[in-house]
């Protein structure tokens, strides 16, 4: 606590940090206004089965387009939204939007929807009800939904680790599946695999070999896939950019893949078109 106090005191008097703080405050104010003005959209990126390459589902990825500006990616505003707590409202909006968009995809094609959830959302008392509400409003069963959490979810729960785990347990009991996102980028990955109630492991894109002939890089991917399999987790590889990546993943028995090779994130209409044209090919 003493350390934290000291840090705060420094912040107050260091002009550079004060400037940063003011900057962050402005970002939060703009985010708040943007949420009210409906400047956010959700894009969808396909997640495909590695056996064959049918679309298994989509991941919802939020975008922000302030008036007169190009769309801003989440890496540039999610941190500010998390620090300010605004992520709770934004995350709920994304969840509800994604469930509504994905309802026909589920009912017509059996495609599921994955939504990213921040630790702040899971530390709210009503999170389980928020998820139930979003599913109900869209007419979706729990089985259609995957919640993506990161390794830091318990550490970053602001002392609400028990509540976080209770939400995840309640939702899983109802049929919602939980994926651990960006696996392998944190520093105590194995402990999290043991402690978190999860169904799916998403292998971070940094594991995709940049050199297809590098045996060591391939061995790393193999180790993660084998680990996930022995824990009976479904594996999803992120950042599948090349045919070599896909070939490696098929050889290793990875279940699903997501990346530019299979499709970039795009608006809901593009996701609908993709499913419709896939179905047309399958039928004929
Ligand atoms: P993520 O959940 O790991 O999402 C995957 C990110 O990888 C996306 O970036 C996607 O566009 C990008 N990506 C997909 N395929 C490829 C590929 O083949 N190569 C490369 N290099 N990148 C690829 P995006 O959309 O910029 O999202 C960044 C992060 O922001 C997400 O990472 C997620 O952690 C967070 N995020 C996005 N939407 C939400 C949201 O609604 N709520 C929360 N809490 N976080 C979100
Ligand atoms: Mg994700
Ligand atoms: Mg990810
Ligand atoms: Mg990632």
Short mmCIF file of N, CA, C and O in Angstrom, two decimals, residues 134-214:
data_model
loop_
_atom_site.label_atom_id
_atom_site.label_comp_id
_atom_site.label_asym_id
_atom_site.label_seq_id
_atom_site.Cartn_x
_atom_site.Cartn_y
_atom_site.Cartn_z
N UNK A 134 -28.71 -10.96 -22.48
CA UNK A 134 -28.31 -10.79 -23.88
C UNK A 134 -28.74 -12.00 -24.71
O UNK A 134 -29.22 -11.85 -25.84
N UNK A 135 -28.60 -13.19 -24.15
CA UNK A 135 -29.02 -14.41 -24.85
C UNK A 135 -30.53 -14.42 -25.05
O UNK A 135 -31.03 -14.67 -26.15
N UNK A 136 -31.26 -14.10 -23.99
CA UNK A 136 -32.73 -14.08 -24.08
C UNK A 136 -33.22 -13.08 -25.10
O UNK A 136 -34.11 -13.39 -25.90
N UNK A 137 -32.65 -11.88 -25.06
CA UNK A 137 -33.10 -10.82 -25.98
C UNK A 137 -32.91 -11.24 -27.43
O UNK A 137 -33.65 -10.82 -28.32
N UNK A 138 -31.88 -12.08 -27.67
CA UNK A 138 -31.58 -12.50 -29.04
C UNK A 138 -32.24 -13.83 -29.39
O UNK A 138 -32.18 -14.27 -30.54
N UNK A 139 -32.82 -14.49 -28.40
CA UNK A 139 -33.40 -15.81 -28.64
C UNK A 139 -32.33 -16.87 -28.89
O UNK A 139 -32.51 -17.77 -29.70
N UNK A 140 -31.20 -16.72 -28.22
CA UNK A 140 -30.09 -17.66 -28.39
C UNK A 140 -29.96 -18.57 -27.18
O UNK A 140 -30.08 -18.11 -26.05
N UNK A 141 -29.66 -19.84 -27.40
CA UNK A 141 -29.34 -20.73 -26.28
C UNK A 141 -27.91 -20.48 -25.80
O UNK A 141 -27.08 -19.96 -26.56
N UNK A 142 -27.64 -20.85 -24.57
CA UNK A 142 -26.30 -20.66 -23.99
C UNK A 142 -25.22 -21.35 -24.84
O UNK A 142 -24.10 -20.86 -24.94
N UNK A 143 -25.59 -22.47 -25.46
CA UNK A 143 -24.61 -23.25 -26.22
C UNK A 143 -24.05 -22.49 -27.42
O UNK A 143 -23.02 -22.86 -27.97
N UNK A 144 -24.73 -21.41 -27.82
CA UNK A 144 -24.28 -20.64 -28.97
C UNK A 144 -23.15 -19.68 -28.63
O UNK A 144 -22.51 -19.11 -29.50
N UNK A 145 -22.94 -19.48 -27.32
CA UNK A 145 -22.03 -18.41 -26.89
C UNK A 145 -20.72 -18.93 -26.29
O UNK A 145 -20.70 -19.85 -25.48
N UNK A 146 -19.63 -18.30 -26.72
CA UNK A 146 -18.31 -18.52 -26.12
C UNK A 146 -17.84 -17.19 -25.53
O UNK A 146 -17.90 -16.16 -26.21
N UNK A 147 -17.42 -17.20 -24.29
CA UNK A 147 -16.86 -16.00 -23.68
C UNK A 147 -15.35 -16.14 -23.66
O UNK A 147 -14.82 -17.15 -23.19
N UNK A 148 -14.63 -15.15 -24.20
CA UNK A 148 -13.17 -15.19 -24.22
C UNK A 148 -12.63 -14.36 -23.06
O UNK A 148 -12.92 -13.17 -22.96
N UNK A 149 -11.85 -15.01 -22.22
CA UNK A 149 -11.21 -14.31 -21.10
C UNK A 149 -9.70 -14.43 -21.25
O UNK A 149 -9.22 -15.27 -22.01
N UNK A 150 -8.96 -13.61 -20.54
CA UNK A 150 -7.50 -13.71 -20.62
C UNK A 150 -6.94 -14.25 -19.31
O UNK A 150 -7.63 -14.28 -18.29
N UNK A 151 -5.68 -14.63 -19.38
CA UNK A 151 -5.03 -15.25 -18.22
C UNK A 151 -5.10 -14.37 -16.98
O UNK A 151 -5.15 -14.86 -15.87
N UNK A 152 -5.09 -13.05 -17.19
CA UNK A 152 -5.03 -12.13 -16.06
C UNK A 152 -6.36 -11.92 -15.36
O UNK A 152 -6.46 -11.10 -14.46
N UNK A 153 -7.38 -12.66 -15.75
CA UNK A 153 -8.73 -12.36 -15.30
C UNK A 153 -8.89 -12.41 -13.78
O UNK A 153 -9.64 -11.62 -13.21
N UNK A 154 -8.17 -13.29 -13.12
CA UNK A 154 -8.30 -13.37 -11.66
C UNK A 154 -7.46 -12.30 -10.97
O UNK A 154 -7.91 -11.62 -10.06
N UNK A 155 -6.23 -12.13 -11.45
CA UNK A 155 -5.34 -11.11 -10.89
C UNK A 155 -5.92 -9.72 -11.08
O UNK A 155 -5.82 -8.86 -10.20
N UNK A 156 -6.57 -9.49 -12.22
CA UNK A 156 -7.08 -8.16 -12.53
C UNK A 156 -8.56 -8.00 -12.16
O UNK A 156 -9.25 -7.15 -12.67
N UNK A 157 -9.02 -8.85 -11.26
CA UNK A 157 -10.44 -8.80 -10.88
C UNK A 157 -10.69 -7.78 -9.78
O UNK A 157 -11.82 -7.64 -9.31
N UNK A 158 -9.64 -7.07 -9.35
CA UNK A 158 -9.79 -6.07 -8.30
C UNK A 158 -10.29 -6.70 -7.00
O UNK A 158 -11.15 -6.15 -6.33
N UNK A 159 -9.74 -7.87 -6.67
CA UNK A 159 -10.14 -8.53 -5.43
C UNK A 159 -11.44 -9.31 -5.55
O UNK A 159 -11.96 -9.81 -4.56
N UNK A 160 -11.94 -9.45 -6.77
CA UNK A 160 -13.20 -10.17 -6.96
C UNK A 160 -13.00 -11.51 -7.66
O UNK A 160 -13.83 -11.93 -8.46
N UNK A 161 -11.90 -12.18 -7.33
CA UNK A 161 -11.60 -13.46 -7.97
C UNK A 161 -12.71 -14.49 -7.73
O UNK A 161 -13.09 -15.24 -8.64
N UNK A 162 -13.23 -14.51 -6.50
CA UNK A 162 -14.28 -15.50 -6.18
C UNK A 162 -15.54 -15.26 -6.99
O UNK A 162 -16.16 -16.19 -7.49
N UNK A 163 -15.91 -13.98 -7.08
CA UNK A 163 -17.09 -13.61 -7.86
C UNK A 163 -16.90 -13.97 -9.33
O UNK A 163 -17.80 -14.51 -9.99
N UNK A 164 -15.69 -13.67 -9.83
CA UNK A 164 -15.35 -14.01 -11.22
C UNK A 164 -15.54 -15.51 -11.48
O UNK A 164 -16.18 -15.91 -12.44
N UNK A 165 -14.98 -16.31 -10.59
CA UNK A 165 -15.07 -17.76 -10.75
C UNK A 165 -16.52 -18.24 -10.63
O UNK A 165 -16.94 -19.15 -11.35
N UNK A 166 -17.30 -17.59 -9.76
CA UNK A 166 -18.70 -17.98 -9.58
C UNK A 166 -19.50 -17.70 -10.86
O UNK A 166 -20.33 -18.51 -11.28
N UNK A 167 -19.25 -16.53 -11.49
CA UNK A 167 -19.92 -16.21 -12.75
C UNK A 167 -19.59 -17.26 -13.81
O UNK A 167 -20.47 -17.75 -14.52
N UNK A 168 -18.30 -17.57 -13.93
CA UNK A 168 -17.87 -18.51 -14.96
C UNK A 168 -18.49 -19.88 -14.72
O UNK A 168 -18.96 -20.54 -15.65
N UNK A 169 -18.52 -20.30 -13.45
CA UNK A 169 -19.09 -21.62 -13.12
C UNK A 169 -20.59 -21.64 -13.43
O UNK A 169 -21.10 -22.60 -14.02
N UNK A 170 -21.30 -20.58 -13.05
CA UNK A 170 -22.75 -20.53 -13.28
C UNK A 170 -23.06 -20.57 -14.78
O UNK A 170 -23.93 -21.31 -15.23
N UNK A 171 -22.31 -19.78 -15.53
CA UNK A 171 -22.58 -19.71 -16.97
C UNK A 171 -22.23 -21.02 -17.67
O UNK A 171 -22.96 -21.49 -18.55
N UNK A 172 -21.12 -21.64 -17.24
CA UNK A 172 -20.74 -22.92 -17.85
C UNK A 172 -21.79 -23.99 -17.53
O UNK A 172 -22.10 -24.83 -18.37
N UNK A 173 -22.33 -23.94 -16.32
CA UNK A 173 -23.36 -24.92 -15.93
C UNK A 173 -24.58 -24.78 -16.84
O UNK A 173 -25.31 -25.74 -17.08
N UNK A 174 -24.79 -23.56 -17.36
CA UNK A 174 -25.94 -23.34 -18.25
C UNK A 174 -25.60 -23.66 -19.71
O UNK A 174 -26.48 -23.61 -20.57
N UNK A 175 -24.33 -23.91 -20.01
CA UNK A 175 -23.97 -24.30 -21.37
C UNK A 175 -23.13 -23.31 -22.13
O UNK A 175 -22.70 -23.57 -23.26
N UNK A 176 -22.86 -22.14 -21.54
CA UNK A 176 -21.94 -21.19 -22.16
C UNK A 176 -20.53 -21.79 -22.07
O UNK A 176 -20.18 -22.39 -21.06
N UNK A 177 -19.75 -21.63 -23.14
CA UNK A 177 -18.37 -22.12 -23.07
C UNK A 177 -17.40 -20.97 -22.83
O UNK A 177 -17.68 -19.83 -23.20
N UNK A 178 -16.30 -21.30 -22.19
CA UNK A 178 -15.32 -20.28 -21.84
C UNK A 178 -14.00 -20.61 -22.54
O UNK A 178 -13.52 -21.74 -22.48
N UNK A 179 -13.44 -19.60 -23.21
CA UNK A 179 -12.15 -19.77 -23.89
C UNK A 179 -11.10 -18.92 -23.20
O UNK A 179 -11.38 -17.79 -22.79
N UNK A 180 -9.90 -19.45 -23.07
CA UNK A 180 -8.79 -18.62 -22.61
C UNK A 180 -8.11 -18.06 -23.86
O UNK A 180 -7.73 -18.80 -24.76
N UNK A 181 -8.04 -16.73 -23.90
CA UNK A 181 -7.58 -16.00 -25.09
C UNK A 181 -6.08 -15.75 -25.00
O UNK A 181 -5.53 -15.68 -23.90
N UNK A 182 -5.44 -15.59 -26.14
CA UNK A 182 -4.02 -15.20 -26.18
C UNK A 182 -3.16 -16.11 -25.31
O UNK A 182 -2.22 -15.65 -24.66
N UNK A 183 -3.48 -17.40 -25.29
CA UNK A 183 -2.75 -18.29 -24.40
C UNK A 183 -1.26 -18.29 -24.73
O UNK A 183 -0.87 -18.39 -25.89
N UNK A 184 -0.44 -18.22 -23.67
CA UNK A 184 1.00 -18.28 -23.85
C UNK A 184 1.68 -16.93 -23.77
O UNK A 184 2.90 -16.84 -23.80
N UNK A 185 0.89 -15.85 -23.65
CA UNK A 185 1.49 -14.53 -23.57
C UNK A 185 1.67 -14.04 -22.13
O UNK A 185 2.43 -13.15 -21.87
N UNK A 186 0.95 -14.64 -21.20
CA UNK A 186 1.09 -14.25 -19.79
C UNK A 186 2.28 -14.95 -19.19
O UNK A 186 3.03 -15.61 -19.88
N UNK A 187 2.50 -14.77 -17.89
CA UNK A 187 3.68 -15.45 -17.36
C UNK A 187 3.40 -16.57 -16.38
O UNK A 187 4.30 -17.15 -15.85
N UNK A 188 2.16 -16.91 -16.12
CA UNK A 188 1.96 -18.14 -15.35
C UNK A 188 0.85 -18.95 -15.98
O UNK A 188 -0.09 -19.38 -15.34
N UNK A 189 1.01 -19.16 -17.27
CA UNK A 189 -0.02 -19.82 -18.07
C UNK A 189 -0.49 -21.14 -17.50
O UNK A 189 -1.68 -21.43 -17.49
N UNK A 190 0.46 -21.96 -17.01
CA UNK A 190 0.08 -23.30 -16.58
C UNK A 190 -0.79 -23.25 -15.34
O UNK A 190 -1.77 -23.98 -15.23
N UNK A 191 -0.47 -22.35 -14.41
CA UNK A 191 -1.29 -22.23 -13.21
C UNK A 191 -2.71 -21.80 -13.57
O UNK A 191 -3.68 -22.28 -12.98
N UNK A 192 -2.83 -20.91 -14.57
CA UNK A 192 -4.16 -20.46 -14.97
C UNK A 192 -4.98 -21.58 -15.59
O UNK A 192 -6.18 -21.69 -15.38
N UNK A 193 -4.29 -22.43 -16.34
CA UNK A 193 -5.00 -23.57 -16.94
C UNK A 193 -5.59 -24.46 -15.86
O UNK A 193 -6.65 -25.04 -16.01
N UNK A 194 -4.86 -24.54 -14.75
CA UNK A 194 -5.32 -25.37 -13.65
C UNK A 194 -6.47 -24.70 -12.91
O UNK A 194 -7.44 -25.33 -12.53
N UNK A 195 -6.38 -23.37 -12.73
CA UNK A 195 -7.32 -22.68 -11.84
C UNK A 195 -8.58 -22.18 -12.52
O UNK A 195 -9.59 -21.95 -11.86
N UNK A 196 -8.53 -21.96 -13.83
CA UNK A 196 -9.69 -21.37 -14.49
C UNK A 196 -10.59 -22.44 -15.10
O UNK A 196 -10.10 -23.39 -15.70
N UNK A 197 -11.90 -22.28 -14.94
CA UNK A 197 -12.83 -23.24 -15.54
C UNK A 197 -13.01 -22.91 -17.02
O UNK A 197 -13.75 -22.00 -17.37
N UNK A 198 -12.30 -23.63 -17.89
CA UNK A 198 -12.35 -23.30 -19.32
C UNK A 198 -12.61 -24.53 -20.18
O UNK A 198 -12.46 -25.67 -19.74
N UNK A 199 -13.05 -24.26 -21.40
CA UNK A 199 -13.39 -25.31 -22.37
C UNK A 199 -12.50 -25.26 -23.61
O UNK A 199 -12.34 -26.24 -24.31
N UNK A 200 -12.01 -24.06 -23.90
CA UNK A 200 -11.33 -23.81 -25.17
C UNK A 200 -10.03 -23.06 -24.89
O UNK A 200 -9.99 -22.17 -24.03
N UNK A 201 -8.98 -23.43 -25.61
CA UNK A 201 -7.71 -22.72 -25.47
C UNK A 201 -7.36 -22.08 -26.81
O UNK A 201 -7.24 -22.76 -27.83
N UNK A 202 -7.23 -20.76 -26.81
CA UNK A 202 -6.84 -20.05 -28.02
C UNK A 202 -5.35 -19.75 -27.95
O UNK A 202 -4.89 -19.01 -27.07
N UNK A 203 -4.61 -20.35 -28.88
CA UNK A 203 -3.16 -20.21 -28.90
C UNK A 203 -2.81 -18.85 -29.51
O UNK A 203 -3.21 -18.55 -30.64
N UNK A 204 -2.07 -18.04 -28.78
CA UNK A 204 -1.78 -16.68 -29.25
C UNK A 204 -1.07 -16.68 -30.59
O UNK A 204 -0.27 -17.57 -30.90
N UNK A 205 -1.33 -15.62 -31.35
CA UNK A 205 -0.76 -15.53 -32.69
C UNK A 205 0.76 -15.49 -32.69
O UNK A 205 1.39 -15.82 -33.68
N UNK A 206 1.37 -15.10 -31.57
CA UNK A 206 2.84 -15.05 -31.53
C UNK A 206 3.46 -16.45 -31.66
O UNK A 206 4.66 -16.56 -31.93
N UNK A 207 2.65 -17.49 -31.50
CA UNK A 207 3.17 -18.85 -31.66
C UNK A 207 3.23 -19.31 -33.11
O UNK A 207 3.86 -20.33 -33.41
N UNK A 208 2.56 -18.59 -34.01
CA UNK A 208 2.61 -19.02 -35.42
C UNK A 208 4.01 -18.78 -35.95
O UNK A 208 4.53 -17.67 -35.88
N UNK A 209 4.66 -19.84 -36.46
CA UNK A 209 6.05 -19.73 -36.90
C UNK A 209 6.20 -18.70 -38.03
O UNK A 209 5.39 -18.70 -38.96
N UNK A 210 7.20 -17.81 -37.94
CA UNK A 210 7.42 -16.91 -39.06
C UNK A 210 8.32 -17.58 -40.09
O UNK A 210 8.48 -17.10 -41.20
N UNK A 211 8.88 -18.72 -39.70
CA UNK A 211 9.70 -19.51 -40.63
C UNK A 211 9.18 -20.95 -40.59
O UNK A 211 9.32 -21.63 -39.58
N UNK A 212 8.57 -21.35 -41.70
CA UNK A 212 7.91 -22.66 -41.75
C UNK A 212 8.87 -23.82 -41.53
O UNK A 212 8.46 -24.91 -41.15
N UNK A 213 10.16 -23.58 -41.75
CA UNK A 213 11.13 -24.67 -41.63
C UNK A 213 11.77 -24.74 -40.25
O UNK A 213 12.59 -25.61 -39.98
N UNK A 214 11.40 -23.81 -39.37
CA UNK A 214 12.01 -23.76 -38.04
C UNK A 214 11.39 -24.82 -37.13
O UNK A 214 10.26 -24.69 -36.67
#
